[in-house]
Amino acid sequence: MYNTTYYAATSLADAAAKIAADGDAKFLSGGQTLLATMKQRLAAPTMLIDLTKLPELKGISVEGDRLVIGAATKHAQVASDATVKGAIPSLAGLAATIGDPAVRNMGTMGGSLANNDPAADYPAAAMALDAIITTSKGEYKATDFFTGIFETALDEDEIIVKISYEIPKKAAYEKFRNPASRYSLCSVFAAEVSGGPRIAVTGSGNEGVFRVPAMEEALTRGWTADAVTSVKIDPETMLSDMHGSAEYRAHLVAVLAGRAVAKAG
Amino acid sequence: MSAQGIGARVARKEDKRFITGAGQYTDDVYERQMSAAVFVRSPHAHAKITSVDTSAALEMPGVIDVILGQDIQDAGIGNLICGWGIQSKDGTPMKMAPYNVMDPAVVRYVGQPVAMVIAETRAEAVDAAEAVVVEYEEQPALTDFGNYAAGPVVHPGTADDNLICDWQLGDEAATDAAFAGAAHVVEMDIRNNRLIPNAMEPRSAVAHYNRAEDHTTLWTTSQNPHVARLVMSAFYNVAPEHKLRVIAPDVGGGFGSKIYIYPEEIAACYAAKRVGRPVKWTADRTEAFMTDAHGRDHITKAKMAFDADHRIVGFKVDTIANLGAYMSLFSSATPTYLYATLLSGQYNIANIYANVKLVYSHTTPVDAYRGAGRPEATYVVERMMETAARQFGLSPVELRRKNFIKDFPHQTPVLMNYDPSDFHGLMDTALKTIDFDGYPARKAESERRGMLRGIGFSSYIEACGIAPSQAVGSLGAGVGLWESAEIRVNPVGTVEVLTGTHSHGQSHETTFAQIVSDRFGVPIDNVSILHGDTDKVQFGMGTYGSRSGPVGGSAIYKALDKVEAKAKALAAHLMEADAGDIEIENGELKVAGTDKKLAWHEVCLAAYTAHNLPEGMEPGLKETSFYDPSNFTFPAGTFICEVEVDPGTGVTRIVNFVAVDDFGIIINPMVVEGQVHGGLAQGIGQALLEGCVYDDEGQLLTASYMDYAMPRADDLPSFGLDHLEIRNPSNPLGVKGCGEAGAIGAPPAVINAITDAIGTNALEMPATPERVWRAIQSTQTAMAAE
């Protein structure tokens, strides 16, 4: 790791001012990607601006038909919090599948969404649960927020404050792990929200997390596994690597979507 | 005999140290004025080094020196060697190319060291290593070693067709004749996947040069410190043996990869002398992936001939073995004498012929890895047996039973002379343990849940307890493979055992103490095992090839014989009895048939006070033995694996795994079970998860745990283990060795089970979900076509 400076931000404005003053500074949340990248000497920020102490980024609450989670909330909290488990058990279950206990006790929801790793889990939940992502500058619908692999609508100095998920009528997450890294190779979040059925896929899309309109459309005619398993996914839109070819991933999307739909009941 | 003696399930003495973080590993060694070394490594699989500019690095903060390959050559430090000479079938010797510590001109695999940076701290050395400017002229790389002759050439002038050795074993003409008269011939193409060892502790070296004594001390992660000292002294010219002390303290796993002497520790010794300060180098995990000797990597064509009654009449095997860019220390033996000699498996086969082509490629050197040759042989034999049974419409159990060896000793056509075991008995016990009769019901239950269930067998035999010195010498080994032991009984009756074996997870501190406790009745806490230091132990050959128990334990046993004889003679003298009447029981030396007795510690003290010794007896109680085994040992077993395959995703789950082994006499059942568990985890890892992948340019794609799949606890079932304890007549302890069996026997059991479940024989390791899914698709396509 190259030398760097640690700074604990005291407010959103303070954090924004610090990063404005130093173009090579980086926001730090749980650090479960950034610190590993720095240890590999693949990133060399001059300063790490820690956001996890900011009170605005904390808290879990139900507001109307939505579950609102502070961006600095750690995966382990999401996995075990009674409010989350009561409102959206599939989201708590998803959080429990991320990484290992050490990762879950450091990594945060905001950090995961801002990083938008194509194999991360939360982006699938955000897409399927019509999440609204509130930042230091405004609000985004999840569908507008994720713009490509490791890319989001965030500006360099923009901070995710909280994420609000619609509490679905039913939902389930079916995760298929890369056998080596145990990240998602292909995982599907199926939900029924007020806007209709949602199928969101992570780990497989060559532009990152994506929804499958054909499956959602099929589910409007009846919530059955068969409705989605017959939908063909174009391998041209899939990632391909030594752990799973595009063809295999395209096949998995249909299989896992069917299982997620069945699991949601 | 004692409560903590041979056969007792006592807890490991070393565990408290390890699980409380008190282990002392090489990286825990801190010397005054110690500096840190970091290597600049090749990013290319094959390139000419056109220039190296160290000027910027030398100006960096804390930098003490930058050492290049030419410096090491100029100092007269010799090339690394392969210590086992073999010949091609035409009689020509293997083509061993120069293996520089740091080749100044050419790099031949990704990760090959090019320069060594010495700095005050590791962080400074890492920074400076980035500032060393190496210019390379990239060359095409050979990774597709099955087409080795097509080039590019790894070592021009030495092996222009990349063929190191075209080796053979067995009678080809007789085997061909057997095939000509056979009723059935079964053929298979079999690939044994390349593995990366992944010891928990990365390799490390600390070198200290004492100018006053002209003496070097090297702490290093070695499975065999005496062999390291011998080779570094006799062949590499690092220092003469009496001026070089090698210490291998606690070592966190080896699996073969820490047998070899690597460039880094040689460079560390040179650097310590050059800069006049102790030097520490510790690999990071990426370096471990790139530079620890890899394992396996065979391409094989095999065919087996049967008579009309399905008895094997001939077996012919053609294998290409990838040795990587350089010949590592035992790389020539692993795919030859440790492989083809086991191709008879547990079966009566009159005619066997094997041809092995050892080839170079632009990849990390390949050498012995847990099992070393025997897993590759077992995989070929046991996949052939299962496939043959399917083709004949026979039960795989029946086909094996029809061909099992029943009479011992049994001389195979491929050198080995098997000591007694009971292959039918091992199969019987395995079938019972897994409840084979209940399998159809379990399969039906899986099918009701939409899952494909399969069962697979593996009846392995291996040769370990390596090995009779005269035998291995006649086959080309550069060393003898005996073992030494020294028993030092202290005046108060506590015992120190010095062994030439080395424990890097094998539990020697417990099991060797049990051998002593068994003999004298002393508690194991009163016995210390000393190993891993050439200044303490006079000589020894180290630990690999499951040799510590059969060879190292037998040396201890023989030394204990001498101690016992002297102690009895002294006790007899003190009690005015005949030595032949002295019995040792519960820590006392008794005169048989009387109430006369002396406590063990009283006799020990008497040996040291020496006030009243028999005529001619020297004071003290210390004995040494050098034990050379009379044969290899032959552990054998039957493993049965049951899997459930998810046809939707291709995911395989092992739902049942039984291993029934014959390890001879068992010193500590808990330790043996632990060894079997670890071996099975590695074998299952090879079958389902682990596979080293290079791209066409020779880049290592599986260079981290993000891409190299190690087995985790939840990948494994709870194992069902049992043993047949058939005494080995070839050593005094009656033991056979258990360290590698799991890794040897497991892969074919797993693959046979999956292929049974999905209905095709064509499946390569690792059987990843995608590979299994594709195999299922191919069977469905084939069925649709019929």
XYZ file of N, CA and C in Angstrom, chain A residues 130-213:
252
model
N -37.397 -1.170 -6.537
C -37.626 0.221 -6.951
C -36.996 1.208 -5.959
N -35.763 0.956 -5.621
C -35.103 1.771 -4.603
C -34.946 3.218 -5.069
N -34.987 4.107 -4.092
C -34.642 5.506 -4.326
C -33.374 5.778 -3.524
N -32.359 6.256 -4.224
C -31.062 6.486 -3.607
C -30.913 7.988 -3.388
N -30.877 8.368 -2.117
C -30.748 9.778 -1.757
C -29.281 10.101 -1.525
N -28.822 11.155 -2.167
C -27.411 11.540 -2.039
C -27.304 12.947 -1.475
N -26.065 13.377 -1.324
C -25.822 14.739 -0.829
C -26.292 15.784 -1.833
N -26.616 15.360 -3.045
C -27.026 16.308 -4.073
C -28.453 16.115 -4.561
N -29.057 14.982 -4.282
C -30.411 14.775 -4.793
C -30.855 13.338 -4.649
N -31.766 12.935 -5.530
C -32.328 11.588 -5.467
C -32.244 10.926 -6.831
N -32.055 9.583 -6.804
C -32.036 8.810 -8.055
C -32.941 7.600 -7.896
N -33.639 7.275 -8.961
C -34.241 5.948 -9.029
C -33.112 4.973 -9.326
N -33.235 3.760 -8.792
C -32.167 2.756 -9.003
C -31.890 2.564 -10.488
N -32.956 2.562 -11.284
C -32.779 2.307 -12.726
C -31.946 3.404 -13.381
N -31.928 4.598 -12.779
C -31.116 5.680 -13.342
C -29.728 5.739 -12.715
N -29.608 5.076 -11.567
C -28.379 5.227 -10.776
C -27.222 4.401 -11.337
N -27.516 3.139 -11.704
C -26.455 2.239 -12.179
C -26.270 2.453 -13.681
N -25.088 2.936 -14.054
C -24.897 3.330 -15.453
C -23.922 2.423 -16.211
N -23.333 1.459 -15.536
C -22.395 0.556 -16.209
C -21.524 -0.104 -15.162
N -20.699 -1.038 -15.602
C -19.858 -1.774 -14.649
C -18.942 -0.801 -13.895
N -19.019 -0.832 -12.587
C -18.270 0.084 -11.713
C -18.600 1.556 -12.000
N -19.744 1.818 -12.603
C -20.116 3.200 -12.893
C -21.522 3.495 -12.403
N -21.659 4.721 -11.844
C -22.965 5.164 -11.354
C -23.164 6.619 -11.755
N -24.354 7.121 -11.431
C -24.658 8.518 -11.740
C -23.984 9.488 -10.767
N -23.290 8.961 -9.762
C -22.685 9.832 -8.742
C -21.573 10.709 -9.331
N -21.543 11.972 -8.876
C -20.371 12.807 -9.141
C -19.249 12.395 -8.186
N -18.031 12.826 -8.510
C -16.879 12.485 -7.671
C -17.052 12.945 -6.218
N -17.753 14.041 -6.035
C -17.888 14.593 -4.672
C -19.262 14.318 -4.078
N -19.985 13.393 -4.677
C -21.358 13.121 -4.244
C -21.387 11.905 -3.316
N -22.187 12.001 -2.281
C -22.196 10.969 -1.230
C -23.598 10.375 -1.110
N -23.680 9.046 -1.105
C -24.980 8.406 -0.851
C -25.307 8.566 0.634
N -26.495 9.035 0.920
C -26.904 9.264 2.298
C -27.779 8.111 2.797
N -28.793 7.776 1.991
C -29.676 6.692 2.423
C -30.315 6.044 1.206
N -30.854 4.870 1.440
C -31.487 4.114 0.367
C -32.857 3.700 0.877
N -33.876 3.977 0.061
C -35.223 3.585 0.451
C -35.735 2.536 -0.522
N -36.169 1.413 0.044
C -36.665 0.288 -0.757
C -38.168 0.177 -0.568
N -38.884 -0.076 -1.656
C -40.310 -0.364 -1.479
C -40.454 -1.730 -0.813
N -41.346 -1.779 0.162
C -41.596 -3.064 0.823
C -42.477 -3.878 -0.127
N -41.959 -4.990 -0.647
C -42.677 -5.716 -1.703
C -43.788 -6.596 -1.134
N -44.701 -6.967 -2.005
C -45.725 -7.948 -1.612
C -45.042 -9.284 -1.372
N -44.094 -9.602 -2.224
C -43.284 -10.802 -2.018
C -41.958 -10.610 -2.746
N -40.977 -11.309 -2.269
C -39.660 -11.157 -2.887
C -38.763 -12.317 -2.465
N -37.796 -12.615 -3.307
C -36.793 -13.632 -2.958
C -35.532 -13.383 -3.773
N -34.414 -13.795 -3.199
C -33.105 -13.641 -3.851
C -32.497 -15.019 -4.018
N -32.103 -15.321 -5.231
C -31.467 -16.603 -5.521
C -30.035 -16.317 -5.964
N -29.102 -16.748 -5.128
C -27.699 -16.392 -5.379
C -26.918 -17.601 -5.867
N -26.177 -17.415 -6.928
C -25.291 -18.456 -7.449
C -23.879 -17.905 -7.391
N -23.052 -18.575 -6.613
C -21.727 -18.012 -6.317
C -20.659 -18.493 -7.291
N -19.750 -17.589 -7.581
C -18.488 -17.976 -8.205
C -17.778 -18.893 -7.200
N -17.390 -20.118 -7.618
C -16.833 -21.051 -6.640
C -15.527 -20.562 -6.011
N -14.791 -19.708 -6.689
C -13.531 -19.217 -6.131
C -13.774 -18.020 -5.212
N -14.301 -16.946 -5.772
C -14.423 -15.700 -5.005
C -15.664 -15.680 -4.120
N -16.633 -16.486 -4.473
C -17.941 -16.536 -3.802
C -18.751 -15.254 -4.010
N -18.294 -14.390 -4.890
C -19.146 -13.294 -5.359
C -20.261 -13.905 -6.205
N -21.253 -13.078 -6.539
C -22.311 -13.566 -7.424
C -21.751 -13.819 -8.816
N -21.991 -15.026 -9.306
C -21.706 -15.322 -10.712
C -22.957 -15.004 -11.527
N -24.072 -15.298 -10.908
C -25.361 -14.966 -11.494
C -26.377 -15.053 -10.364
N -26.984 -13.938 -10.018
C -27.967 -13.964 -8.935
C -29.171 -13.146 -9.349
N -30.325 -13.611 -8.895
C -31.572 -12.997 -9.352
C -32.417 -12.586 -8.151
N -32.860 -11.321 -8.168
C -33.788 -10.845 -7.157
C -35.150 -10.717 -7.831
N -36.138 -11.461 -7.329
C -37.504 -11.400 -7.875
C -38.397 -10.736 -6.839
N -39.208 -9.795 -7.266
C -40.090 -9.106 -6.320
C -41.364 -8.682 -7.021
N -42.397 -8.546 -6.209
C -43.617 -7.933 -6.714
C -43.832 -6.651 -5.922
N -43.724 -5.522 -6.622
C -43.904 -4.215 -5.983
C -45.126 -3.541 -6.608
N -45.405 -2.341 -6.122
C -46.653 -1.691 -6.570
C -46.655 -1.469 -8.081
N -45.477 -1.280 -8.649
C -45.400 -1.073 -10.094
C -45.505 -2.352 -10.898
N -45.527 -3.506 -10.216
C -45.600 -4.779 -10.916
C -44.455 -5.694 -10.553
N -44.334 -6.808 -11.263
C -43.249 -7.744 -10.979
C -41.894 -7.169 -11.400
N -40.881 -7.574 -10.664
C -39.529 -7.124 -10.981
C -38.584 -8.329 -10.964
N -37.742 -8.417 -11.968
C -36.656 -9.415 -11.997
C -35.364 -8.643 -12.247
N -34.455 -8.690 -11.281
C -33.169 -8.001 -11.434
C -32.043 -9.014 -11.291
N -31.037 -8.862 -12.155
C -29.960 -9.849 -12.241
C -28.613 -9.163 -11.994
N -27.812 -9.767 -11.143
C -26.452 -9.271 -10.937
C -25.445 -10.388 -11.194
N -24.205 -10.003 -11.463
C -23.137 -10.982 -11.673
C -22.969 -11.425 -13.109
N -23.948 -11.155 -13.946
C -23.917 -11.737 -15.292
C -23.960 -10.736 -16.433
N -24.554 -9.569 -16.202
C -24.736 -8.640 -17.309
C -23.437 -7.961 -17.704
N -23.214 -7.814 -18.997
C -21.966 -7.166 -19.416
C -22.017 -5.649 -19.271
N -23.171 -5.140 -18.831
C -23.223 -3.728 -18.436
C -23.604 -3.599 -16.963
N -23.401 -4.652 -16.203
C -23.717 -4.621 -14.783
C -25.131 -5.099 -14.520
N -25.660 -4.677 -13.364
C -26.986 -5.136 -12.944
C -28.027 -4.730 -13.997
N -29.017 -5.611 -14.197
C -30.050 -5.288 -15.187
C -31.372 -5.949 -14.812
N -32.466 -5.364 -15.314
C -33.786 -5.977 -15.162
C -34.126 -6.740 -16.434
N -35.070 -7.668 -16.319
C -35.448 -8.482 -17.470
C -36.926 -8.208 -17.800
N -37.191 -7.222 -18.629
C -38.588 -6.839 -18.896
C -39.444 -7.995 -19.407
